[in-house]
Short mmCIF file of C-alpha atoms in Angstrom, two decimals:
data_model
loop_
_atom_site.label_atom_id
_atom_site.label_comp_id
_atom_site.label_asym_id
_atom_site.label_seq_id
_atom_site.Cartn_x
_atom_site.Cartn_y
_atom_site.Cartn_z
CA ASP U 1 178.26 50.20 -87.68
CA THR U 2 179.58 52.49 -85.03
CA ALA U 3 177.70 56.03 -85.33
CA VAL U 4 180.36 58.25 -83.76
CA SER U 5 183.75 57.12 -83.83
CA GLN U 6 187.25 58.30 -82.29
CA THR U 7 190.59 57.68 -82.80
CA PRO U 8 192.90 56.35 -81.17
CA LYS U 9 191.13 55.00 -78.13
CA TYR U 10 194.48 55.09 -76.13
CA LEU U 11 197.17 57.47 -76.21
CA VAL U 12 200.24 57.79 -74.12
CA THR U 13 202.77 60.51 -75.11
CA GLN U 14 205.43 62.50 -73.17
CA MET U 15 205.04 66.26 -72.11
CA GLY U 16 205.76 68.69 -74.76
CA ASN U 17 204.61 66.51 -77.68
CA ASP U 18 201.80 67.42 -80.49
CA LYS U 19 198.88 64.62 -80.60
CA SER U 20 195.59 64.48 -82.62
CA ILE U 21 192.35 62.73 -81.94
CA LYS U 22 189.81 62.17 -84.74
CA CYS U 23 186.36 62.16 -84.88
CA GLU U 24 183.90 61.03 -87.38
CA GLN U 25 179.86 60.76 -87.36
CA ASN U 26 177.70 58.84 -89.78
CA LEU U 27 174.43 60.09 -88.36
CA GLY U 28 174.25 63.04 -90.73
CA HIS U 29 174.08 65.71 -87.92
CA ASP U 30 175.34 69.03 -88.44
CA THR U 31 176.58 69.57 -85.05
CA MET U 32 179.66 68.09 -83.17
CA TYR U 33 181.46 68.47 -80.05
CA TRP U 34 184.39 67.87 -77.99
CA TYR U 35 184.01 67.01 -74.15
CA LYS U 36 186.71 66.47 -71.79
CA GLN U 37 186.24 63.71 -68.72
CA ASP U 38 188.90 64.95 -66.15
CA SER U 39 190.12 62.96 -63.00
CA LYS U 40 187.26 64.46 -60.98
CA LYS U 41 184.97 62.86 -63.48
CA PHE U 42 183.11 65.90 -64.64
CA LEU U 43 182.08 65.77 -68.41
CA LYS U 44 182.96 69.17 -69.66
CA ILE U 45 182.37 70.86 -73.28
CA MET U 46 185.45 71.88 -74.72
CA PHE U 47 183.83 73.16 -78.45
CA SER U 48 181.02 72.94 -80.36
CA TYR U 49 181.06 72.96 -84.41
CA ASN U 50 177.62 73.53 -86.39
CA ASN U 51 178.32 72.77 -90.00
CA LYS U 52 182.07 73.33 -89.73
CA GLU U 53 181.59 76.74 -87.94
CA LEU U 54 182.33 76.93 -84.58
CA ILE U 55 179.73 77.77 -81.95
CA ILE U 56 181.42 77.34 -78.58
CA ASN U 57 184.92 77.52 -77.66
CA GLU U 58 184.80 77.59 -73.68
CA THR U 59 187.70 78.39 -71.76
CA VAL U 60 190.21 76.15 -73.19
CA PRO U 61 193.98 76.84 -73.62
CA ASN U 62 195.21 78.00 -77.10
CA ARG U 63 197.12 74.65 -77.20
CA PHE U 64 193.77 73.07 -78.26
CA SER U 65 192.49 73.51 -81.77
CA PRO U 66 189.84 71.78 -83.13
CA LYS U 67 189.35 71.36 -86.94
CA SER U 68 186.47 70.27 -89.06
CA PRO U 69 187.03 69.51 -92.61
CA ASP U 70 183.54 68.83 -93.14
CA LYS U 71 180.43 68.37 -90.85
CA ALA U 72 181.17 64.46 -90.45
CA HIS U 73 184.41 65.30 -88.76
CA LEU U 74 185.84 67.05 -85.93
CA ASN U 75 189.24 66.49 -85.07
CA LEU U 76 191.28 67.54 -82.24
CA HIS U 77 194.87 68.87 -82.07
CA ILE U 78 196.49 69.40 -79.00
CA ASN U 79 199.89 71.06 -78.93
CA SER U 80 202.95 70.96 -76.05
CA LEU U 81 200.89 68.57 -74.09
CA GLU U 82 201.28 69.05 -70.28
CA LEU U 83 200.24 66.61 -67.61
CA GLY U 84 196.93 68.32 -66.67
CA ASP U 85 195.92 67.43 -70.17
CA SER U 86 195.54 63.83 -69.26
CA ALA U 87 191.70 62.90 -69.32
CA VAL U 88 189.46 60.96 -71.47
CA TYR U 89 188.11 63.20 -74.25
CA PHE U 90 184.83 62.24 -75.67
CA CYS U 91 183.54 63.41 -79.22
CA ALA U 92 179.99 63.75 -79.61
CA SER U 93 177.20 65.12 -82.23
CA ARG U 94 173.32 65.93 -82.92
CA GLN U 95 171.15 67.24 -85.10
CA HIS U 96 170.61 70.95 -84.52
CA GLY U 97 167.11 71.96 -84.44
CA SER U 98 164.16 72.69 -81.74
CA SER U 99 162.12 69.55 -83.30
CA ASN U 100 164.91 67.07 -82.21
CA THR U 101 165.03 65.57 -78.80
CA GLY U 102 168.47 67.19 -78.09
CA GLU U 103 170.23 64.04 -77.30
CA LEU U 104 174.09 63.93 -77.75
CA PHE U 105 175.51 60.61 -79.30
CA PHE U 106 178.95 60.24 -78.05
CA GLY U 107 181.88 58.13 -79.20
CA GLU U 108 183.72 55.72 -76.92
CA GLY U 109 186.33 58.21 -75.82
CA SER U 110 190.26 58.91 -76.30
CA ARG U 111 191.93 58.19 -73.00
CA LEU U 112 195.01 60.37 -73.16
CA THR U 113 197.85 59.97 -70.60
CA VAL U 114 200.75 62.73 -70.76
CA LEU U 115 203.90 61.27 -68.95
CA ASP I 1 180.31 76.75 -60.30
CA GLN I 2 178.30 73.42 -60.90
CA GLN I 3 175.04 74.37 -62.62
CA VAL I 4 174.24 70.59 -62.62
CA LYS I 5 174.82 68.63 -59.31
CA GLN I 6 174.54 64.98 -58.41
CA ASN I 7 175.24 64.85 -54.94
CA SER I 8 175.57 60.91 -54.40
CA PRO I 9 178.57 59.75 -56.17
CA SER I 10 177.42 56.17 -55.63
CA LEU I 11 174.21 54.20 -54.83
CA SER I 12 173.85 50.50 -54.12
CA VAL I 13 170.59 48.79 -54.56
CA GLN I 14 169.60 45.42 -54.28
CA GLU I 15 168.46 43.63 -57.45
CA GLY I 16 164.64 43.83 -58.01
CA ARG I 17 164.17 47.09 -55.65
CA ILE I 18 163.73 50.59 -57.03
CA SER I 19 167.07 52.74 -57.68
CA ILE I 20 166.31 56.31 -57.58
CA LEU I 21 168.81 58.89 -58.49
CA ASN I 22 168.74 62.46 -57.89
CA CYS I 23 169.76 65.59 -59.66
CA ASP I 24 169.53 69.53 -58.76
CA TYR I 25 170.45 72.26 -60.99
CA THR I 26 171.05 75.92 -60.50
CA ASN I 27 170.28 77.52 -63.65
CA SER I 28 166.38 78.74 -64.15
CA MET I 29 167.26 78.75 -68.06
CA PHE I 30 167.82 75.12 -68.53
CA ASP I 31 164.53 73.64 -70.17
CA TYR I 32 165.53 70.46 -71.45
CA PHE I 33 166.92 67.38 -69.16
CA LEU I 34 168.42 64.09 -69.98
CA TRP I 35 169.97 60.93 -68.39
CA TYR I 36 173.18 59.21 -69.69
CA LYS I 37 174.40 55.71 -68.79
CA LYS I 38 178.01 55.09 -68.99
CA TYR I 39 179.79 51.59 -68.79
CA PRO I 40 183.24 51.67 -68.40
CA ALA I 41 185.59 52.42 -71.46
CA GLU I 42 182.69 53.32 -73.16
CA GLY I 43 180.98 56.51 -74.28
CA PRO I 44 177.51 57.94 -72.20
CA THR I 45 174.54 56.58 -73.96
CA PHE I 46 171.27 58.60 -73.70
CA LEU I 47 168.46 56.72 -71.61
CA ILE I 48 165.50 58.98 -71.33
CA SER I 49 164.54 62.66 -71.19
CA ILE I 50 162.22 65.11 -70.20
CA SER I 51 161.02 68.90 -71.08
CA SER I 52 160.39 71.26 -68.71
CA ILE I 53 156.56 71.79 -69.91
CA LYS I 54 156.26 68.25 -68.21
CA ASP I 55 156.83 66.84 -64.78
CA LYS I 56 156.93 63.22 -65.62
CA ASN I 57 158.28 60.91 -68.51
CA GLU I 58 157.90 57.47 -68.55
CA ASP I 59 159.95 54.57 -70.70
CA GLY I 60 159.72 50.91 -69.46
CA ARG I 61 161.54 50.69 -66.28
CA PHE I 62 163.03 54.10 -66.67
CA THR I 63 160.94 57.12 -65.25
CA VAL I 64 162.14 60.73 -64.73
CA PHE I 65 160.49 63.24 -62.51
CA LEU I 66 160.89 66.79 -62.90
CA ASN I 67 160.25 69.37 -60.11
CA LYS I 68 160.96 72.77 -61.49
CA SER I 69 160.00 74.95 -58.77
CA ALA I 70 162.61 72.77 -56.66
CA LYS I 71 165.09 72.75 -59.54
CA HIS I 72 165.24 69.14 -58.91
CA LEU I 73 164.77 65.85 -61.27
CA SER I 74 165.19 62.12 -60.24
CA LEU I 75 165.43 58.98 -62.49
CA HIS I 76 163.40 56.04 -60.98
CA ILE I 77 164.48 52.33 -62.38
CA VAL I 78 162.18 49.76 -61.26
CA PRO I 79 162.82 46.49 -60.84
CA SER I 80 166.63 47.03 -60.78
CA GLN I 81 168.71 44.56 -62.74
CA PRO I 82 172.27 43.58 -62.78
CA GLY I 83 172.86 45.33 -66.16
CA ASP I 84 171.84 48.64 -64.50
CA SER I 85 175.00 48.91 -62.63
CA ALA I 86 176.74 51.98 -64.38
CA VAL I 87 177.56 55.55 -63.61
CA TYR I 88 174.51 57.66 -64.64
CA PHE I 89 175.04 61.45 -65.76
CA CYS I 90 172.50 64.14 -65.32
CA ALA I 91 172.49 66.69 -68.12
CA ALA I 92 170.51 69.90 -68.93
CA SER I 93 170.21 72.22 -71.99
CA ALA I 94 169.28 75.78 -72.22
CA ILE I 95 167.99 75.48 -76.04
CA ARG I 96 166.61 72.08 -76.83
CA GLY I 97 168.24 70.80 -79.92
CA GLY I 98 170.66 74.09 -79.79
CA ALA I 99 174.37 73.73 -80.52
CA ASP I 100 175.41 74.76 -77.12
CA GLY I 101 175.59 71.20 -75.95
CA LEU I 102 174.72 69.71 -72.51
CA THR I 103 175.73 70.71 -69.25
CA PHE I 104 176.76 67.48 -66.92
CA GLY I 105 176.85 66.42 -63.44
CA LYS I 106 179.36 64.45 -62.04
CA GLY I 107 177.64 61.13 -62.15
CA THR I 108 176.22 58.63 -60.00
CA HIS I 109 177.89 55.05 -59.60
CA LEU I 110 174.57 52.66 -59.53
CA ILE I 111 175.68 49.36 -58.34
CA ILE I 112 172.90 46.61 -57.94
CA GLN I 113 173.63 43.65 -55.91
CA PRO I 114 172.37 40.36 -56.56
#
């Protein structure tokens, strides 16, 4: 029973298209994240949502729009895809609060290739 | 501006020996540090963590050491096993359990040789 699941796992698309990646967690966590791992292997935070409210929005182009219909889901929609958007996108979750270990639980990643 | 640095892209260690992975950080506000392990085509999985109030945390074969004055931490794996071959990410947080997420290093690819 997967704790953090992302779909699709692989996505190949043309430049200019719009695509979405979905994420769901069944851990009961109230905070969810999107991370991007680019060709240089850096894992960089893009967005953080706590109880459906946007907490962190790093310097990400406006073409990226996260949507959280409820605290168990955080989807990532990308408009007008560019070659530089090719990367592996990881969804993650954790429970907010100082009593927790602070560890993030990651999904398996979604590899996006823009041609 | 890398706030968490792992200067060794790869490390090769013989099976049974000790593996030592290093990590440096620059942000003095970081107070919680974690190590993640990642296999190809999988997401990172939590391995071990340490709070800034401690200088050592041990869990089985894995021990993390923290030197706050040097802003340096290391992960020791002993004895190293073939299944330990993976990419190891060092991560840090400024607010334990907060919604700020984690800042990651670039990772070190550990290769355990038989």
